Amino acid sequence: MRTLEEKWAAIVFDIVDYAFQPIINVHTGAVFGFEALLRNYELVGFETAQEFFDAAYREGVLFKVELFLREKAIQKFIATGAYEKSKLFFNVDSRIIDMPDYQQGYTAKILARYGLTPHSISFEITERHRFSNLTRALQLLKVTHAQSYKITIDDFGVGYSGMQLLYSIEPDFIKIDRFFISDITKDSKKRFFVTNIVNMAHLLGILTVAEGIETEQEFYVCRDLGCDFVQGYLFQAPTTDVSQLKLKYDYVEQLSRADRRKTSNDQQLIYSKVEFIPQLSSDASVEEVFNYFLENKNSSFCPVTTPRNEPLGIVRERDLKSFAYSPYGRELLKSSGKTLKDFLVRCPIVDINTKAEQMIEIFSRENDDSEGIILVEDMQYIGFLSARSLLSIINEKNLIIARDQNPLTKLPGNTLIHTYVSEGLAAGVDHYSLIYYDFDNFKPYNDKYGFRRGDKAILLFADILKRHFDRDDHAMIGHIGGDDFFLGFKNVEFEDAYRAAREVIVEFTESVKALYDEKDRLNGYLTAKDRDGNLRQFPLLTVSAAMLEIVGEKSFCSMEEVSMILAELKKMSKSNNEKITPATVLRRTTITTISEAVEAPLPQMNA
């Protein structure tokens, strides 16, 4: 009669199987690793994988079964042919530590049999189950981490102990649960949560994986929010046939090329600022660390990478000074058993393809004594961006902005406005409202009162825009030139955007009266020559606005068409009591005529 162990060994090695799903670099499409997902459990009577593990737990063989499964997954991982450059992400049932036969060290023996090292494995710890003994679990996870295994928190944000795990074990990866990814294109709260998860992770030197990507729009949002890796059916369904897996998914690069929002030249600027600081391998001795700082006297820190050149963090010279300058410091350090890893400090890790603004945002959240950011390409260490380099990038970006600023109002000019509108038209899920303001009766006012008074009117309008929107993360203001201005909203409800745009008109119309002489102000008009040289009465200054909302998923509308539509809307606004004419362009609609856009259905406005 077979023992329980023999029964489960037969199930694992003869019946159940693993499907692999790639974890892909969000910028390049290169595969970083594969998650192993249990399959064929229904062939032995289980409806779900969870039932499979529950049965092993009840029979007291969960740890042994998991070891069998690890070996099976490792065998399949080797069969991919990508094991030297990628990682195996293996889900761990946290209940194994409750098993009486639980011991550490078995996985290392399995890996050794197949010629692999712990650097090849990332253990996924799910948030969905409570640890029976959280303190013990955290201690064991720290030991596992110290043995060079990677740790991933799976299902982050939907289960138990996530923040405590994040704080206590300093995982290498966080997987953002599908709950937050589903409908992220429509749900601003989910975008808010994912943004903050990503920012927090990067601040702690942790990389993020967006799980369950199923649409191009979800991909774009997750990429733009700063996720490092993506995983989902959009790229590759889980498959038991490893021959279907790729080392690189060109579809990711195709999506980026198709995305016209990616107009930044940041990569060239960032490359020019990279400092190549020699790194040490994580298996280096403490003596080698001392020698490193002796040989690199200008370095206050040293980047540390795995033997695969994947960054882990930095070692700071100041943390070793108490040993370096003590008569017996080195000997004491050797005898203490401390290794390089005991002095390792986490540091933000950022891909070279990341926008400069995101890098600066990550750095700005760091502590005052932060050294900077580790830069990677396809997760390979390529250099370091020090605080000095990042400040230089900020200065150059500010110079670019300054060159484009309108000299009178100091508002962004046509280059930045053009970029913003291009983003609004590009493939993606964000909805934009574009407002074009144009003064009414400005020429006769300028002719009568002179350019200085005319400039005051322009500055008054610019100040109103700044006061209302300068600190609004969802708004962009600009000065097209002369008496033409721009206001844009991103992901703001149409009614709210309309109301805000209308308030600007009302405030300017009232405030600008102070720039008239008392007689003209009381009359409600001024007398000046028209374009034909005839004297006539002109109403007081006001402003008209054309408002175009861009919604949908993919734009077939060009910049030229947008300009034509806005010009037509502006004409309509001149004779409109509200002084603003809105319209909507559906991104999936090809605009064939201006009237088609102007007559497009609008959201219902409240009275």
XYZ file of C-alpha atoms in Angstrom:
607
model
C 0.000 0.000 0.000
C 1.341 3.409 -0.978
C 2.217 5.964 1.649
C 0.707 9.456 1.558
C 4.032 10.791 0.337
C 4.127 8.282 -2.514
C 0.519 9.067 -3.446
C 1.199 12.791 -3.679
C 4.503 12.270 -5.489
C 2.630 10.318 -8.170
C 0.030 13.093 -8.437
C 2.672 15.797 -8.770
C 5.046 14.111 -11.186
C 2.530 12.121 -13.258
C -0.680 14.155 -13.371
C -0.566 17.836 -12.441
C 1.418 20.257 -14.551
C 2.600 23.844 -14.569
C 1.589 26.549 -17.003
C 4.039 29.422 -17.379
C 3.072 33.038 -17.938
C 5.781 35.615 -18.712
C 6.514 38.710 -16.642
C 7.524 41.344 -19.182
C 9.525 44.570 -19.076
C 6.972 47.333 -19.621
C 9.348 49.391 -21.786
C 11.115 46.844 -23.991
C 9.033 43.671 -23.999
C 11.974 41.583 -22.724
C 10.949 38.688 -20.492
C 12.157 39.073 -16.921
C 10.673 35.877 -15.554
C 7.877 33.320 -15.649
C 5.198 32.668 -13.058
C 4.457 28.972 -12.544
C 0.693 28.328 -12.308
C -0.650 24.915 -11.267
C -2.758 23.053 -13.833
C -4.526 19.654 -14.242
C -5.585 19.531 -10.576
C -9.112 18.796 -11.816
C -7.835 15.436 -13.108
C -7.417 14.306 -9.501
C -10.781 15.605 -8.328
C -10.117 19.214 -7.311
C -12.113 22.144 -8.680
C -9.461 24.726 -7.851
C -5.754 24.862 -7.099
C -6.685 26.076 -3.620
C -8.602 22.844 -2.969
C -5.512 20.892 -4.062
C -3.334 22.629 -1.461
C -6.057 22.458 1.194
C -6.149 18.671 0.814
C -2.367 18.397 1.156
C -2.552 20.602 4.247
C -5.272 18.477 5.859
C -3.254 15.319 5.248
C -0.155 16.907 6.776
C 2.008 16.621 3.660
C 1.837 20.198 2.352
C 5.562 20.874 2.775
C 6.584 17.648 1.048
C 4.095 18.273 -1.779
C 5.442 21.794 -2.224
C 8.991 20.456 -2.540
C 7.782 18.044 -5.237
C 6.093 20.967 -7.007
C 9.196 23.141 -6.767
C 11.252 20.465 -8.450
C 8.636 20.021 -11.173
C 8.516 23.793 -11.789
C 12.329 24.003 -11.888
C 12.451 21.189 -14.454
C 9.996 23.077 -16.642
C 11.843 26.359 -16.088
C 15.010 24.777 -17.485
C 13.009 23.509 -20.461
C 12.209 27.112 -21.444
C 15.863 27.632 -22.355
C 15.666 31.044 -20.670
C 16.753 29.980 -17.201
C 20.136 31.724 -17.381
C 18.631 35.168 -17.968
C 15.211 35.015 -16.328
C 13.594 34.103 -13.034
C 11.079 31.540 -11.898
C 8.286 33.090 -9.847
C 6.976 30.302 -7.621
C 3.890 30.633 -5.426
C 4.433 29.532 -1.840
C 1.595 28.381 0.421
C 2.318 30.167 3.696
C 0.923 27.203 5.650
C 4.002 25.078 4.938
C 5.634 26.474 8.082
C 2.885 24.752 10.101
C 3.963 21.338 8.831
C 5.912 19.221 11.363
C 8.561 18.300 8.773
C 9.186 21.886 7.629
C 12.881 22.738 7.267
C 14.830 25.264 5.247
C 17.564 24.325 2.798
C 15.802 21.776 0.589
C 15.251 24.178 -2.306
C 18.969 24.982 -2.479
C 19.695 21.265 -2.835
C 17.151 20.940 -5.648
C 18.621 23.959 -7.434
C 22.143 22.583 -7.066
C 21.087 19.334 -8.735
C 20.009 21.331 -11.782
C 22.938 23.748 -11.790
C 20.912 26.770 -10.690
C 21.407 29.301 -7.892
C 18.944 31.066 -5.565
C 19.212 34.161 -7.805
C 17.013 32.250 -10.271
C 14.024 32.025 -7.933
C 11.510 34.492 -6.558
C 9.101 33.115 -3.981
C 5.644 34.649 -4.256
C 3.938 35.184 -0.913
C 0.236 35.843 -1.303
C -1.628 38.331 0.846
C -4.811 36.287 0.610
C -3.992 33.957 3.544
C -3.166 34.826 7.119
C 0.056 33.489 8.584
C -0.707 31.327 11.612
C 2.436 32.733 13.238
C 3.325 36.020 11.572
C 6.420 36.636 13.699
C 7.915 33.266 12.790
C 6.935 33.691 9.150
C 8.689 37.053 8.949
C 11.843 35.595 10.490
C 11.869 32.737 7.974
C 11.282 35.114 5.063
C 14.201 37.267 6.178
C 16.426 34.188 6.268
C 15.195 33.183 2.810
C 15.976 36.667 1.538
C 19.448 36.565 3.055
C 20.137 33.361 1.098
C 19.790 35.375 -2.169
C 16.276 34.247 -3.058
C 14.008 37.010 -4.276
C 10.746 37.691 -2.470
C 7.544 38.826 -4.181
C 4.370 39.946 -2.439
C 1.513 38.676 -4.596
C -2.046 40.071 -4.699
C -0.820 43.255 -3.029
C -3.588 45.413 -1.623
C -6.377 42.839 -1.348
C -5.377 40.587 1.542
C -3.801 40.369 4.957
C -0.559 41.762 6.379
C 0.563 43.408 3.136
C 1.939 46.574 4.696
C 3.578 44.639 7.524
C 5.243 42.298 5.029
C 6.352 45.296 2.996
C 7.890 46.926 6.042
C 9.430 43.843 7.624
C 10.931 41.793 4.794
C 11.691 44.445 2.137
C 10.470 42.376 -0.823
C 12.081 42.704 -4.220
C 8.798 42.809 -6.123
C 5.184 43.750 -5.512
C 2.472 42.317 -7.733
C -0.468 44.685 -7.974
C -3.625 42.604 -7.929
C -5.933 42.393 -10.929
C -8.667 44.038 -8.827
C -6.842 47.365 -9.181
C -6.035 46.845 -12.875
C -9.545 45.911 -14.001
C -11.406 49.055 -15.148
C -8.440 51.235 -14.167
C -9.067 53.156 -17.381
C -12.432 54.349 -16.040
C -11.850 54.349 -12.298
C -9.883 57.337 -10.997
C -9.731 55.841 -7.488
C -7.942 52.760 -8.820
C -5.471 54.963 -10.681
C -4.881 56.859 -7.438
C -4.231 53.643 -5.494
C -1.907 52.187 -8.136
C 0.015 55.465 -8.405
C 0.640 55.479 -4.675
C 1.551 51.775 -4.535
C 4.104 52.291 -7.322
C 5.544 55.455 -5.762
C 5.854 53.803 -2.357
C 7.497 50.716 -3.870
C 10.047 52.720 -5.846
C 10.868 54.795 -2.796
C 11.749 51.534 -1.016
C 13.761 50.151 -3.945
C 11.021 47.653 -4.856
C 9.908 46.878 -8.418
C 6.262 46.500 -9.403
C 4.349 44.058 -11.604
C 0.869 44.890 -12.917
C -1.073 41.616 -12.996
C -3.875 40.646 -15.332
C -3.318 43.103 -18.187
C -6.001 42.301 -20.760
C -6.331 45.427 -22.908
C -4.026 47.915 -24.592
C -5.604 50.673 -22.526
C -4.755 48.906 -19.247
C -1.183 48.527 -20.484
C -0.852 52.223 -21.299
C -2.221 53.313 -17.925
C 0.020 50.928 -15.961
C 3.073 51.978 -17.956
C 2.324 55.666 -17.498
C 1.778 55.206 -13.757
C 5.292 53.767 -13.487
C 4.810 49.982 -13.260
C 8.059 48.176 -14.105
C 6.643 44.907 -15.438
C 3.366 43.646 -16.857
C 1.752 40.232 -16.931
C -1.475 39.179 -18.576
C -3.472 37.674 -21.409
C -2.829 40.691 -23.643
C 0.697 39.370 -24.174
C 0.607 35.659 -23.374
C -1.941 33.352 -21.790
C -0.510 30.823 -19.318
C 0.670 27.804 -21.287
C 1.898 24.331 -20.406
C 3.701 24.240 -23.764
C 6.953 26.107 -23.131
C 7.701 26.211 -26.859
C 5.008 28.907 -27.116
C 6.918 31.198 -24.763
C 9.208 33.938 -26.057
C 12.252 35.720 -24.691
C 10.915 39.027 -25.953
C 7.408 40.206 -26.782
C 7.742 42.674 -29.653
C 4.084 43.593 -29.183
C 5.110 45.782 -26.225
C 7.469 47.817 -28.420
C 4.775 48.023 -31.095
C 2.352 49.454 -28.550
C 4.897 52.064 -27.507
C 5.591 53.048 -31.114
C 1.864 53.312 -31.794
C 1.413 55.499 -28.745
C 1.907 59.023 -30.003
C 2.013 60.329 -26.454
C 5.590 59.107 -26.208
C 7.100 62.308 -27.575
C 9.749 62.758 -24.905
C 13.432 63.038 -25.719
C 14.298 62.272 -22.119
C 16.305 59.124 -22.845
C 19.076 60.985 -24.671
C 19.229 63.589 -21.897
C 19.324 60.901 -19.196
C 22.039 58.917 -20.997
C 24.206 62.028 -21.084
C 23.987 62.340 -17.297
C 24.604 58.709 -16.330
C 27.657 58.124 -14.153
C 29.179 54.692 -14.552
C 30.226 53.706 -11.060
C 31.919 50.281 -10.891
C 29.816 47.772 -9.006
C 30.602 44.870 -6.696
C 28.962 41.471 -6.889
C 26.778 40.451 -3.965
C 29.081 37.500 -3.280
C 32.085 39.803 -2.710
C 33.806 39.611 0.666
C 33.898 42.492 3.145
C 37.640 42.729 2.455
C 36.832 43.409 -1.205
C 34.492 46.199 -0.116
C 37.292 47.857 1.882
C 39.619 47.531 -1.104
C 36.955 49.016 -3.390
C 36.861 52.257 -1.413
C 40.662 52.365 -1.227
C 40.857 52.104 -5.018
C 37.928 54.470 -5.653
C 38.749 57.283 -3.264
C 36.194 59.662 -4.774
C 33.322 57.228 -4.273
C 31.201 57.516 -1.148
C 29.174 54.434 -2.043
C 29.333 51.317 -4.176
C 26.497 49.791 -6.249
C 25.936 46.083 -5.577
C 24.579 43.650 -8.158
C 23.858 39.942 -8.346
C 26.182 37.731 -10.410
C 23.598 38.328 -13.174
C 24.261 42.097 -12.999
C 20.857 42.818 -11.454
C 21.097 45.683 -8.943
C 20.394 45.055 -5.275
C 21.286 48.395 -3.703
C 24.384 50.207 -2.487
C 26.998 49.948 0.253
C 27.961 53.311 1.767
C 31.499 54.047 2.875
C 30.275 55.872 5.968
C 28.627 52.689 7.254
C 32.056 51.011 7.284
C 34.073 53.861 8.783
C 33.804 52.631 12.371
C 35.547 49.439 11.232
C 37.929 51.022 8.731
C 39.471 53.456 11.200
C 39.585 51.148 14.206
C 42.971 49.440 14.858
C 41.348 46.026 14.830
C 38.237 46.967 12.865
C 38.796 44.712 9.901
C 39.643 41.715 12.023
C 36.617 42.325 14.229
C 34.432 42.547 11.143
C 35.784 39.279 9.766
C 35.262 37.465 13.050
C 31.742 38.888 13.449
C 30.529 36.891 10.467
C 29.071 39.975 8.784
C 28.945 39.974 4.992
C 28.446 42.586 2.320
C 24.687 42.006 2.525
C 24.645 43.215 6.134
C 25.653 46.669 4.884
C 23.395 46.710 1.834
C 21.071 49.726 1.607
C 18.066 49.716 -0.704
C 18.080 52.333 -3.434
C 15.464 53.252 -6.068
C 15.936 51.264 -9.290
C 14.654 52.913 -12.472
C 14.652 51.868 -16.128
C 16.443 54.129 -18.610
C 13.171 54.447 -20.574
C 11.367 56.065 -17.649
C 10.369 59.699 -18.125
C 12.660 62.197 -16.445
C 9.739 63.664 -14.500
C 9.038 60.278 -12.921
C 12.701 59.831 -11.976
C 12.747 63.268 -10.397
C 9.513 62.495 -8.543
C 11.034 59.292 -7.129
C 14.191 61.088 -6.074
C 12.281 63.980 -4.507
C 10.543 61.531 -2.163
C 13.852 60.078 -0.978
C 15.567 61.020 2.278
C 17.871 64.027 2.340
C 20.920 61.752 2.492
C 19.891 59.772 -0.596
C 22.743 59.070 -3.020
C 20.519 58.969 -6.099
C 18.985 56.367 -8.405
C 20.325 53.111 -9.861
C 19.718 53.018 -13.600
C 18.969 49.788 -15.471
C 18.151 48.627 -18.971
C 16.212 45.360 -19.115
C 17.063 45.053 -15.406
C 20.800 45.130 -16.132
C 22.847 47.698 -14.204
C 24.116 50.431 -16.537
C 25.014 53.238 -14.151
C 23.931 55.687 -11.527
C 22.118 59.005 -11.491
C 23.512 60.951 -8.559
C 21.759 63.846 -6.891
C 24.008 66.139 -8.941
C 23.003 64.435 -12.210
C 19.312 64.592 -11.357
C 19.565 68.287 -10.523
C 21.290 68.829 -13.875
C 18.405 67.041 -15.625
C 15.916 69.234 -13.755
C 17.808 72.368 -14.821
C 17.919 71.324 -18.474
C 14.221 70.456 -18.448
C 13.488 73.840 -16.870
C 15.573 75.557 -19.559
C 13.522 73.836 -22.250
C 10.354 75.072 -20.558
C 11.791 78.571 -20.118
C 12.669 78.828 -23.821
C 9.049 78.058 -24.674
C 7.507 80.445 -22.142
C 5.654 83.507 -23.326
C 7.883 86.469 -22.380
C 4.949 88.561 -21.118
C 2.835 86.091 -19.125
C 5.520 83.453 -18.413
C 2.978 80.800 -19.366
C 3.956 77.738 -21.452
C 3.973 78.448 -25.166
C 3.048 76.618 -28.332
C 5.586 73.773 -28.087
C 4.255 72.539 -24.748
C 0.656 73.180 -25.791
C 1.241 71.158 -28.968
C 2.716 68.314 -26.900
C -0.263 68.377 -24.543
C -2.811 68.277 -27.374
C -0.842 65.461 -29.049
C -1.130 63.475 -25.827
C -4.849 64.097 -25.813
C -5.212 62.764 -29.344
C -2.992 59.754 -28.828
C -3.961 56.163 -28.180
C -4.939 55.752 -24.584
C -7.771 55.975 -22.120
C -7.394 59.427 -20.598
C -10.054 61.904 -21.615
C -9.119 65.500 -22.306
C -10.981 68.788 -22.532
C -9.255 71.444 -24.663
C -10.343 75.073 -24.271
C -9.218 77.834 -26.626
C -9.802 81.390 -25.330
C -9.841 84.464 -27.573
C -10.544 88.053 -26.479
C -13.520 89.886 -27.983
C -13.061 93.534 -29.023
C -9.380 93.566 -28.113
C -8.124 95.516 -31.155
C -10.255 98.639 -30.575
C -9.349 98.542 -26.872
C -5.655 98.276 -27.741
C -5.944 101.054 -30.333
C -7.585 103.470 -27.904
C -5.726 102.709 -24.676
C -2.356 101.657 -26.073
C -0.189 98.569 -25.857
C 0.662 98.946 -22.178
C -3.007 98.874 -21.167
C -3.499 96.033 -23.637
C -0.701 94.100 -21.941
C -2.403 94.692 -18.594
C -5.564 93.035 -19.929
C -3.530 90.073 -21.168
C -1.724 89.787 -17.819
C -5.050 90.015 -15.977
C -6.383 87.030 -17.903
C -3.146 85.092 -17.372
C -3.328 85.786 -13.627
C -6.898 84.466 -13.496
C -5.789 81.245 -15.197
C -2.818 80.894 -12.844
C -4.883 81.542 -9.738
C -7.452 78.930 -10.703
C -5.290 76.224 -12.262
C -1.558 76.666 -11.624
C -1.582 74.147 -8.762
C -4.136 71.815 -10.333
C -2.495 68.507 -11.329
C -5.334 67.838 -13.779
C -5.036 71.159 -15.637
C -2.573 72.726 -18.055
C -2.572 76.434 -18.967
C -0.752 78.097 -21.848
C -0.410 81.287 -23.872
C -0.747 80.722 -27.606
C 0.185 84.340 -28.331
C -1.387 87.797 -28.358
C -4.872 87.543 -26.842
C -5.207 83.774 -27.414
C -4.902 81.399 -24.458
C -5.173 77.667 -23.807
C -6.627 75.629 -20.950
C -6.572 71.839 -20.869
C -8.083 69.316 -18.468
C -7.078 65.669 -18.142
C -9.479 63.153 -16.590
C -11.855 65.818 -15.283
C -15.614 65.294 -15.645
C -16.965 67.266 -18.581
C -19.456 69.244 -16.483
C -16.714 70.256 -14.035
C -14.378 71.295 -16.858
C -17.148 73.285 -18.545
C -18.050 75.030 -15.295
C -14.415 75.935 -14.573
C -13.874 77.262 -18.106
C -17.054 79.337 -17.853
C -16.015 80.829 -14.477
C -12.848 82.190 -16.107
C -14.953 84.027 -18.684
C -17.263 85.495 -16.039
C -14.397 86.622 -13.793
C -12.416 88.226 -16.621
C -15.465 90.027 -18.024
C -16.097 91.627 -14.629
C -12.467 92.283 -13.626
C -11.360 93.850 -16.901
C -13.803 96.746 -16.426
C -11.290 98.252 -13.991
C -8.919 98.830 -16.927
C -11.352 101.274 -18.620
C -11.776 104.985 -18.025
C -14.844 105.825 -15.958
C -16.794 107.214 -18.929
C -16.344 104.085 -21.070
C -17.043 101.855 -18.078
C -20.329 103.647 -17.295
C -21.349 103.666 -20.966
C -20.577 99.970 -21.309
C -18.754 100.625 -24.574
C -15.924 102.613 -26.117
C -15.715 104.529 -29.369
C -12.912 103.631 -31.766
C -12.205 103.097 -35.435
C -13.088 99.774 -36.998
C -10.964 97.932 -39.564
C -12.369 100.177 -42.315
C -11.404 103.371 -40.456
C -14.947 104.281 -39.414
C -15.751 105.399 -35.866
C -18.165 103.066 -34.099
C -19.089 101.778 -30.673
C -17.500 98.576 -29.379
C -18.662 96.597 -26.317
C -16.284 96.224 -23.381
C -13.705 93.467 -23.414
C -14.769 89.920 -22.779
C -13.480 86.546 -23.909
C -14.968 83.725 -25.964
C -14.048 80.063 -25.645
C -14.148 76.984 -27.818
C -14.228 73.743 -25.844
C -13.468 70.343 -27.333
C -13.732 67.138 -25.321
C -11.741 64.127 -26.559
C -12.991 60.758 -25.378
C -12.758 57.133 -26.458
C -9.829 54.810 -26.890
C -7.920 55.702 -30.032
C -7.734 58.902 -32.007
C -7.979 59.288 -35.755
C -8.246 63.073 -35.444
C -5.214 65.139 -36.451
C -3.838 68.352 -34.978
C -4.993 70.194 -38.098
C -8.551 68.915 -37.670
C -8.543 69.940 -34.014
C -7.440 73.453 -35.006
C -10.219 73.659 -37.607
C -12.851 72.418 -35.163
C -11.763 74.841 -32.438
C -11.756 77.737 -34.924
C -15.327 76.906 -35.940
C -16.429 76.574 -32.327
C -14.806 79.926 -31.520
C -16.856 81.636 -34.244
C -20.004 80.194 -32.732
C -18.993 81.407 -29.255
C -18.649 85.019 -30.409
C -22.442 85.192 -30.872
C -23.267 82.897 -27.950
C -24.587 84.474 -24.737
C -22.627 81.930 -22.693
C -19.475 82.894 -24.652
C -18.434 79.232 -24.772
C -19.323 76.499 -27.261
C -18.522 72.890 -26.351
C -18.298 69.808 -28.556
C -17.090 66.238 -28.267
C -14.818 64.197 -30.518
C -15.005 60.449 -30.073
C -11.523 59.027 -30.529
C -12.855 56.064 -32.471
C -14.736 58.358 -34.843
C -12.990 59.643 -37.947
C -13.982 63.302 -38.278
C -14.898 63.975 -41.890
C -16.435 67.441 -41.517
C -16.223 70.255 -39.018
C -19.997 70.231 -38.528
C -19.837 66.548 -37.664
C -17.589 67.365 -34.716
C -19.518 70.461 -33.671
C -22.782 68.532 -33.660
C -21.306 65.562 -31.785
C -23.393 64.534 -28.741
C -22.485 66.338 -25.520
C -22.840 65.189 -21.928
C -26.074 66.434 -20.354
C -25.412 69.748 -18.639
C -27.070 70.681 -15.367
C -28.879 73.974 -15.307
